[in-house]
Coordinates of C-alpha atoms in Angstrom, one line a residue:
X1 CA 160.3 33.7 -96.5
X2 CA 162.4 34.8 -99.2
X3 CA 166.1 35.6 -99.4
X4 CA 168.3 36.5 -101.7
X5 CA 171.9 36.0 -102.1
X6 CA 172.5 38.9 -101.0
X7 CA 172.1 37.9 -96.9
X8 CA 173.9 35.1 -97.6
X9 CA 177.7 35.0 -97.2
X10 CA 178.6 32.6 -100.0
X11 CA 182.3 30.7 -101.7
X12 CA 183.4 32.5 -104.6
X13 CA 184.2 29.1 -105.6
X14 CA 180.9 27.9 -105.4
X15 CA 179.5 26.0 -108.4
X16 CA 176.3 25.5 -110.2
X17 CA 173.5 22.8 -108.5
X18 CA 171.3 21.2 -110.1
X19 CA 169.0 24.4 -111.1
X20 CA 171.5 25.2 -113.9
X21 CA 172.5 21.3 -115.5
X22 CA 171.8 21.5 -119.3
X23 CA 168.9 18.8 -120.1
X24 CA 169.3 16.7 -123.3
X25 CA 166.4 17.9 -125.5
X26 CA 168.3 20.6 -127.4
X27 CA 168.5 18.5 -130.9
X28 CA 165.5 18.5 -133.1
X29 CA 163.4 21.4 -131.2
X30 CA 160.3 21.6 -133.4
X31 CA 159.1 25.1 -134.0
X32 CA 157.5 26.6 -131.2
X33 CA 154.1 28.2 -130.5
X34 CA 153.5 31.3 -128.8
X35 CA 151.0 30.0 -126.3
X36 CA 152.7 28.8 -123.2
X37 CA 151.3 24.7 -122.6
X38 CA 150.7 25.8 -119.0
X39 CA 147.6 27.8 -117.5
X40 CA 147.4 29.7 -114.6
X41 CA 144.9 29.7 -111.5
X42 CA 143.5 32.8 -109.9
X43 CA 143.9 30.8 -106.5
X44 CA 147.6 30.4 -107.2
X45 CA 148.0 34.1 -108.2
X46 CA 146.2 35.6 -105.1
X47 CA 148.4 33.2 -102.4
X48 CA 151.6 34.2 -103.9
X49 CA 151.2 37.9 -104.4
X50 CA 149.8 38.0 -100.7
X51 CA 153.8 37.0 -99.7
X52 CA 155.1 39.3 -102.4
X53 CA 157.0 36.7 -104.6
X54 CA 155.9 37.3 -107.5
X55 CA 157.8 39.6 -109.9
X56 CA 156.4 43.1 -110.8
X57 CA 156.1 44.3 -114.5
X58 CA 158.1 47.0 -113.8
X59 CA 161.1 44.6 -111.6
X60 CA 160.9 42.3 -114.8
X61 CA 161.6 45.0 -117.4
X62 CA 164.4 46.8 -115.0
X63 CA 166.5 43.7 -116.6
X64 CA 166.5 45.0 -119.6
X65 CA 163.5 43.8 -121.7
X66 CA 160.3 45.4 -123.3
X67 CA 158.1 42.4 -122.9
X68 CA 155.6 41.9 -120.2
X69 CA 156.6 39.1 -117.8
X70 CA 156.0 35.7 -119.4
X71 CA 153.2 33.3 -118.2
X72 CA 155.2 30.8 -117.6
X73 CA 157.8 32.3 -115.8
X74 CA 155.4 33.8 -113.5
X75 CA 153.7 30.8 -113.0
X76 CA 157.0 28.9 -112.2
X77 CA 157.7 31.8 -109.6
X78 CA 154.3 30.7 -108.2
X79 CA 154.8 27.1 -108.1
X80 CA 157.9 27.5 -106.2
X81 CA 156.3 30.1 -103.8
X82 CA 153.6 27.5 -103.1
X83 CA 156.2 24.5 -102.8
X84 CA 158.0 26.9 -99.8
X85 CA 154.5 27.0 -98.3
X86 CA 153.9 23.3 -98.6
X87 CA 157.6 22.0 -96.9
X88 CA 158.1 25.2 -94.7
X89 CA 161.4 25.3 -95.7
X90 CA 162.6 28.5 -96.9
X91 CA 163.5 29.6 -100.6
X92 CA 167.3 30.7 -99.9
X93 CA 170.2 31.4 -102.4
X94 CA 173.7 31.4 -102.0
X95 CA 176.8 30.7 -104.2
X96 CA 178.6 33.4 -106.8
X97 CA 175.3 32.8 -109.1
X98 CA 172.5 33.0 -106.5
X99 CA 171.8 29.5 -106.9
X100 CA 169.2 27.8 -105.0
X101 CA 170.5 26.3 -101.7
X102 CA 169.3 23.7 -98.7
X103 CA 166.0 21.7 -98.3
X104 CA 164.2 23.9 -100.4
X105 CA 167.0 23.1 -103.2
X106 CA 165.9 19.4 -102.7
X107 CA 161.9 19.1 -102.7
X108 CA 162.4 21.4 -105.6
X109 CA 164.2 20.0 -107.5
X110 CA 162.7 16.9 -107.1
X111 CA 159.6 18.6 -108.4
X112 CA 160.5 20.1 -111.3
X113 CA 162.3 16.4 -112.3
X114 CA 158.6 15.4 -112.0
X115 CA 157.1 17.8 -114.0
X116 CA 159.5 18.0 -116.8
X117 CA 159.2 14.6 -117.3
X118 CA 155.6 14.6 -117.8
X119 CA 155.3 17.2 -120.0
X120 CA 154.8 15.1 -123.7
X121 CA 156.8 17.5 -126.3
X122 CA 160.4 18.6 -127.3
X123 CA 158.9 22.1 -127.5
X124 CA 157.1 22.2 -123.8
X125 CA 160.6 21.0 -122.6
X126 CA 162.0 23.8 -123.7
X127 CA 159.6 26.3 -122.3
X128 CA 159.7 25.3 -119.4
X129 CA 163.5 24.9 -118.5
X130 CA 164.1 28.2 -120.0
X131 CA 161.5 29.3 -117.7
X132 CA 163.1 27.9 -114.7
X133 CA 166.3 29.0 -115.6
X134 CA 165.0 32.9 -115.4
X135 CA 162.4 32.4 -112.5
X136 CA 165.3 31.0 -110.5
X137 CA 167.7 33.9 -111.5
X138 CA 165.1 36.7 -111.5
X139 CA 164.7 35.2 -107.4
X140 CA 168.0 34.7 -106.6
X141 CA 169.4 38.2 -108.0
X142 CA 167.0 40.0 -106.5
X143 CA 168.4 42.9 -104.1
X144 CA 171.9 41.7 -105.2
X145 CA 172.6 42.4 -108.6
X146 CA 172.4 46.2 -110.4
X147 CA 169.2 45.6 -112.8
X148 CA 171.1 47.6 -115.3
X149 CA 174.9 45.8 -115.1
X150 CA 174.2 42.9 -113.5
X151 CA 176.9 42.9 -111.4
X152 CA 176.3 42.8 -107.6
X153 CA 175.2 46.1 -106.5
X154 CA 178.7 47.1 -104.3
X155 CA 180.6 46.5 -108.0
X156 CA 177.7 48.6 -110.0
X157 CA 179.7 50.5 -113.7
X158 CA 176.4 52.0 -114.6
X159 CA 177.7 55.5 -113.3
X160 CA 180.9 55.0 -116.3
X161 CA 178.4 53.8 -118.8
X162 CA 177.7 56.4 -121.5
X163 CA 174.9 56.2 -124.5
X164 CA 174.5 56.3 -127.6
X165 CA 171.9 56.4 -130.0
X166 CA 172.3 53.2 -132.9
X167 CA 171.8 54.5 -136.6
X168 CA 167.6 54.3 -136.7
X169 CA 168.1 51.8 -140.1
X170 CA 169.7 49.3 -137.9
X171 CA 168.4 47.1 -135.3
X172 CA 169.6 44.4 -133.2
X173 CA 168.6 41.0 -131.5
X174 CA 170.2 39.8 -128.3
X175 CA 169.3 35.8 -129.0
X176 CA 170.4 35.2 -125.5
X177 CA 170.3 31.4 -123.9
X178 CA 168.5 31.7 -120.4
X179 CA 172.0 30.6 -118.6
X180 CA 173.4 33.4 -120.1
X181 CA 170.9 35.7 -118.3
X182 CA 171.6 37.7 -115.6
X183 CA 175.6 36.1 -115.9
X184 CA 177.8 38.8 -114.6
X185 CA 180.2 38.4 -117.2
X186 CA 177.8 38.6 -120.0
X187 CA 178.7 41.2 -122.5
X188 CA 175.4 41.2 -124.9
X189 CA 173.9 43.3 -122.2
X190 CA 176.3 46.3 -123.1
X191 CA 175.0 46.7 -126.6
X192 CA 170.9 47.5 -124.7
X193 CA 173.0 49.4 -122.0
X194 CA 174.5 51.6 -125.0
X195 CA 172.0 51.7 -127.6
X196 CA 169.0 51.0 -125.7
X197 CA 166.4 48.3 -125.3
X198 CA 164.3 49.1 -128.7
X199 CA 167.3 49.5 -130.4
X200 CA 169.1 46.3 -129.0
X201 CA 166.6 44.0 -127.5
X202 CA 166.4 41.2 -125.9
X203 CA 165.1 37.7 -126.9
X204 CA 165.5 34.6 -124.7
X205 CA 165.9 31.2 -126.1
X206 CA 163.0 29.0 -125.5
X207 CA 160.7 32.1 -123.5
X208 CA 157.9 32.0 -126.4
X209 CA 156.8 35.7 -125.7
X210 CA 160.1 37.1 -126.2
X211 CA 160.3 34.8 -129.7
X212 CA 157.1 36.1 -130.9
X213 CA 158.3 39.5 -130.5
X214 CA 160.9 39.0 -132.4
X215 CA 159.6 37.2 -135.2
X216 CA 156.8 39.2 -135.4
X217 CA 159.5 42.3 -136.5
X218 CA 161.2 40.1 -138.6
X219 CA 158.3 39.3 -140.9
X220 CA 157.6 43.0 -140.9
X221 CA 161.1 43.3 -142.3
X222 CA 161.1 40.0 -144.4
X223 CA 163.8 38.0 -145.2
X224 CA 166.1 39.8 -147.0
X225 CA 166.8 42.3 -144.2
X226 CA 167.8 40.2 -141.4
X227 CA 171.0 38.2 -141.2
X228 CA 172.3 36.1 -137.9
X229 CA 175.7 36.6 -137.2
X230 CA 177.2 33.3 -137.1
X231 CA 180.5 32.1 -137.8
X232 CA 179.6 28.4 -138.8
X233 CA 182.0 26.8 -141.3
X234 CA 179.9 24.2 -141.8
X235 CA 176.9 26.6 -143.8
X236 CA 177.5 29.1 -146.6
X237 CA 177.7 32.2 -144.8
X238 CA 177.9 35.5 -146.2
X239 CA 180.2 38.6 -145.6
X240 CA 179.2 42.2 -144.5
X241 CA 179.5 43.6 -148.2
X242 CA 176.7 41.3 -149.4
X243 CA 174.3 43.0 -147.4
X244 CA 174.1 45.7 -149.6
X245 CA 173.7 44.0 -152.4
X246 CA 171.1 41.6 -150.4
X247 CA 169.0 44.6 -149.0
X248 CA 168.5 46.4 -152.6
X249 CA 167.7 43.6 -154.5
X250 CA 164.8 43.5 -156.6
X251 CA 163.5 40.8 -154.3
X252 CA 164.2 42.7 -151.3
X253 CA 162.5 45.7 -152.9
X254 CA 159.1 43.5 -153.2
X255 CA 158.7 42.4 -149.5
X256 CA 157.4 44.4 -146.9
X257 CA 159.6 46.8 -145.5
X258 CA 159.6 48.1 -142.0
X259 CA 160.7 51.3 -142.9
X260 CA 164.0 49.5 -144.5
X261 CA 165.5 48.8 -141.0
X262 CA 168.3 46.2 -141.4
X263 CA 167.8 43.4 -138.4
X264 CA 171.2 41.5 -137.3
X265 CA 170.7 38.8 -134.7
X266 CA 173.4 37.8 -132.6
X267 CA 173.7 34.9 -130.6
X268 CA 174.2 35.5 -126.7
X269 CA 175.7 32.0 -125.1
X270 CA 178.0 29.7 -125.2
X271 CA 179.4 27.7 -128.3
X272 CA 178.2 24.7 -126.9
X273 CA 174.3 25.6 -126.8
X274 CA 174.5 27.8 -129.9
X275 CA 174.2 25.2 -132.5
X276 CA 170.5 24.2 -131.0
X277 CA 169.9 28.1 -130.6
X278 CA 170.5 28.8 -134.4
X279 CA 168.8 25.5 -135.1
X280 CA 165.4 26.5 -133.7
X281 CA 166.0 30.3 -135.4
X282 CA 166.3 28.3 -138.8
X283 CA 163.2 25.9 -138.4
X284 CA 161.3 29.1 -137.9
X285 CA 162.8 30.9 -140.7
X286 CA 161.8 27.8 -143.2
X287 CA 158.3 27.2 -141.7
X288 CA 158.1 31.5 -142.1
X289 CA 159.7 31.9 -145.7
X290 CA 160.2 28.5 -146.8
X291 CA 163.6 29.8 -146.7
X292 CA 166.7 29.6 -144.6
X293 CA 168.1 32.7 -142.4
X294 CA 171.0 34.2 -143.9
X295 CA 174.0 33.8 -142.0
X296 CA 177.3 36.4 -141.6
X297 CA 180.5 36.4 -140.4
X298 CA 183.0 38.6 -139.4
X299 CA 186.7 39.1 -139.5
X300 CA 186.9 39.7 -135.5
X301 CA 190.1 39.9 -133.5
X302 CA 190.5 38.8 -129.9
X303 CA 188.6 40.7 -127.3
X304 CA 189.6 42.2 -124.1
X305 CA 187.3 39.8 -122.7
X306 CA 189.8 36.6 -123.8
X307 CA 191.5 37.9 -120.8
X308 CA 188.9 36.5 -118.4
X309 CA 186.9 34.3 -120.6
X310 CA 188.8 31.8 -122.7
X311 CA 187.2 30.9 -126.3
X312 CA 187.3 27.6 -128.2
X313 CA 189.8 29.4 -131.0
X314 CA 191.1 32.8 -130.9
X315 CA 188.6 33.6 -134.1
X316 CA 186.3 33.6 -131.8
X317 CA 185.1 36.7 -129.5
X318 CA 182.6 38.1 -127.1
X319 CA 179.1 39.0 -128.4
X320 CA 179.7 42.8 -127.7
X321 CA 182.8 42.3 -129.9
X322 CA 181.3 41.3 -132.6
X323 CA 178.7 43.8 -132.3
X324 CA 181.6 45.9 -132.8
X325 CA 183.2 44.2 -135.4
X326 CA 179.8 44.4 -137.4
X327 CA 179.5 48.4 -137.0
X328 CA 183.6 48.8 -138.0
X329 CA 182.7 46.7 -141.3
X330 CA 179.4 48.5 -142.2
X331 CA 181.1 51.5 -141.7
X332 CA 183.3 50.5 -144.3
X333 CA 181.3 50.1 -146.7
X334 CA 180.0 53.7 -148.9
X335 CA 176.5 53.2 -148.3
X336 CA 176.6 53.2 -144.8
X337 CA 180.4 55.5 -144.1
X338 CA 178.5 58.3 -143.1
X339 CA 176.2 56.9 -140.7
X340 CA 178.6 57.1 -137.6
X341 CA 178.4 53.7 -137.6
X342 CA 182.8 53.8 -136.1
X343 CA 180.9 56.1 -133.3
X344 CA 178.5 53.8 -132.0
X345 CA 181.1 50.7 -132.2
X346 CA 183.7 52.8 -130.3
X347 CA 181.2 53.6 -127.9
X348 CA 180.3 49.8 -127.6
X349 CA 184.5 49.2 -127.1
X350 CA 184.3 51.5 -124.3
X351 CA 181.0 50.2 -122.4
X352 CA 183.0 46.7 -122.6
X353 CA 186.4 47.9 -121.2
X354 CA 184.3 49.5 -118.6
X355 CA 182.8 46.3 -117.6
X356 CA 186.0 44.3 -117.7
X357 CA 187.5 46.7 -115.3
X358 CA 184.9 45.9 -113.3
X359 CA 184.8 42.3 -113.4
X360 CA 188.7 42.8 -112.5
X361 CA 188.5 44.6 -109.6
X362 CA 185.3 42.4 -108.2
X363 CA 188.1 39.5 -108.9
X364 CA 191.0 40.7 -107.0
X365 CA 188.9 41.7 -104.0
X366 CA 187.7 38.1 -103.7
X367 CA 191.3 37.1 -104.0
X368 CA 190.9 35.3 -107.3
X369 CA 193.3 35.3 -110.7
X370 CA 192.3 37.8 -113.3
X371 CA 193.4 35.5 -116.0
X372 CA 191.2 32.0 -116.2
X373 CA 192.5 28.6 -117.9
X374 CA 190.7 27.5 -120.9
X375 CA 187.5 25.6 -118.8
X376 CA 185.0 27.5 -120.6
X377 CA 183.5 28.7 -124.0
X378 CA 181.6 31.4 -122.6
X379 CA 180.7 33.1 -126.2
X380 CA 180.3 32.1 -129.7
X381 CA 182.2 34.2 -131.4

């Protein structure tokens, strides 16, 4: 028996359990492979789709991804469908983040101690707590939350969403850390909501099939036409203007080109966890180029979003603004003016006020402030 927390009347003041604590193996990540260290029995498969838990293709890509449902998601999904079997306890979800909830909250989490701790590698760590992280989310938002917004279903924006198509020579990555997925106040959804999912796409941190993907298109590309958008004073970083100079370089010029498409990845969580996040994106770009990923930053202002979501400095800003803040400064420059690059960032500026209003009016229904105390660094940037 299934349910979401959708049947469940729930505390808006509810906090995370144990299904969402951040585990300790972030520094050091080696560089990952893309075959899951977990296999998958044909005995498990069949006794789990007979109760329906398992999560169509089609469910999985509603969220707002292109990739097939990873392996070891699925076979998380699985494990826990047998475990409800096994202690004939249900699999229920309650709190503001469909959390898991009662005795099934307990034996699992007792068993997924266990099996974290025997697994031998940094790298299998991670895979699997990223995968736990979505399985749980994927379970506990399902019914609940829009598949296009992710806000609950009664609060749905999608109908004052508009498109727009992205300039074709630009693409970008949503490097998104599994706690950010499915969070209701998460703006790097907006820019696949806007642009689209093959012109913004999705990559979760630590889900190997989604990194492949990825990387695979940025080796297409090669080096000199991807940049992370990262304001880390502690690298050399370059502005918006070099990437001109960057993209038509002689060097550039000799790589492989993927039809000259410019790649930007930004990173989708919080300042705490991005540091690992742009760790693990360098250790691939060395053990890929023998070179480092070229880093940007932006002169960003303070987002709407500061409203509701406090960040560590006010040079900081919401992913969707600095999407933003990248278009306005490319649009700038004379190579790229008359792209209508100002277009698609205004569009972008409007998808976000749309979803603040909507986060506001959820807020004063449940009776909570609309202005929040600095607890959280929700963003990087």
């Amino acid at each position: 028996m299934l349910i979401s927390a959708r049947g469940i009347l729930f505390s808006p003041n509810t906090t995370f359990n144990s299904c969402n604590k951040i585990p300790h193996f972030y520094v050091g990540i080696k560089p990952f492979t893309s075959k899951p260290p977990f296999s998958m029995s044909a005995d498990t498969l069949t006794a789990a789709d007979n109760d329906g838990a398992t999560i169509s293709l089609e469910e999985w890509q509603g969220w707002g991804t292109v990739s097939p449902l990873p392996a070891m998601v699925d076979q998380v999904i699985l494990d826990m469908k047998l475990l409800e079997k096994d202690i004939d306890k249900p699999m229920t979800f309650g709190g503001i983040r469909g959390a898991l909830t009662g005795g099934f909250k307990v034996a699992e989490d007792k068993k997924h101690r266990a099996k974290y701790a025997s697994l031998n590698t940094t790298e299998e760590k991670l895979q699997f707590f990223s995968a736990r992280q979505i399985a749980c989310r994927l379970l506990g938002s399902r019914g609940y939350l829009c598949q296009k917004c992710w806000l609950p279903q009664e609060d749905c924006v999608c109908s004052k969403m508009k498109t727009c198509s992205l300039w074709n020579k630009l693409r970008i990555w949503l490097y998104m850390h599994p706690k950010d997925f499915l969070r209701q106040n998460n703006t790097g959804k907006l820019l696949w909501q806007v642009f689209g999912v093959q012109a913004a796409s999705l990559c979760i941190f630590g889900i190997a099939e989604h990194e492949e993907m990825m990387w695979n298109e940025l080796n297409r590309a090669g080096r000199n036409r991807v940049w992370c958008l990262y304001p880390n004073k502690n690298a050399v970083t370059e502005s918006v203007k070099d990437i001109v100079v960057c993209s038509t370089s002689p060097e550039s010029q000799a790589e492989p080109a993927n039809e000259d498409v410019l790649h930007f990845i930004l990173i989708d969580g919080t300042w705490s966890n991005s540091a690992a996040m742009v760790r693990r994106l360098q250790t691939r770009a060395e053990s890929e180029w023998e070179k480092e990923l070229r880093c940007i930053s932006l002169n960003t202002g303070a987002s709407l979003m500061h409203k509701l979501r406090p960040q560590p400095s006010w040079d900081r800003t919401c992913t969707a603004a600095a999407a933003i803040g990248l278009l306005n400064e490319l649009n700038q420059l004379p190579e790229f003016n008359s792209m209508g690059l100002d277009k698609q960032a205004e569009a972008i500026d409007d998808a976000l006020e749309v979803l603040y209003e909507g986060l506001i009016t959820r807020r004063l229904r449940w009776g909570r402030s609309i202005s929040r105390k600095e607890r959280h660094n929700w963003d990087i940037w």
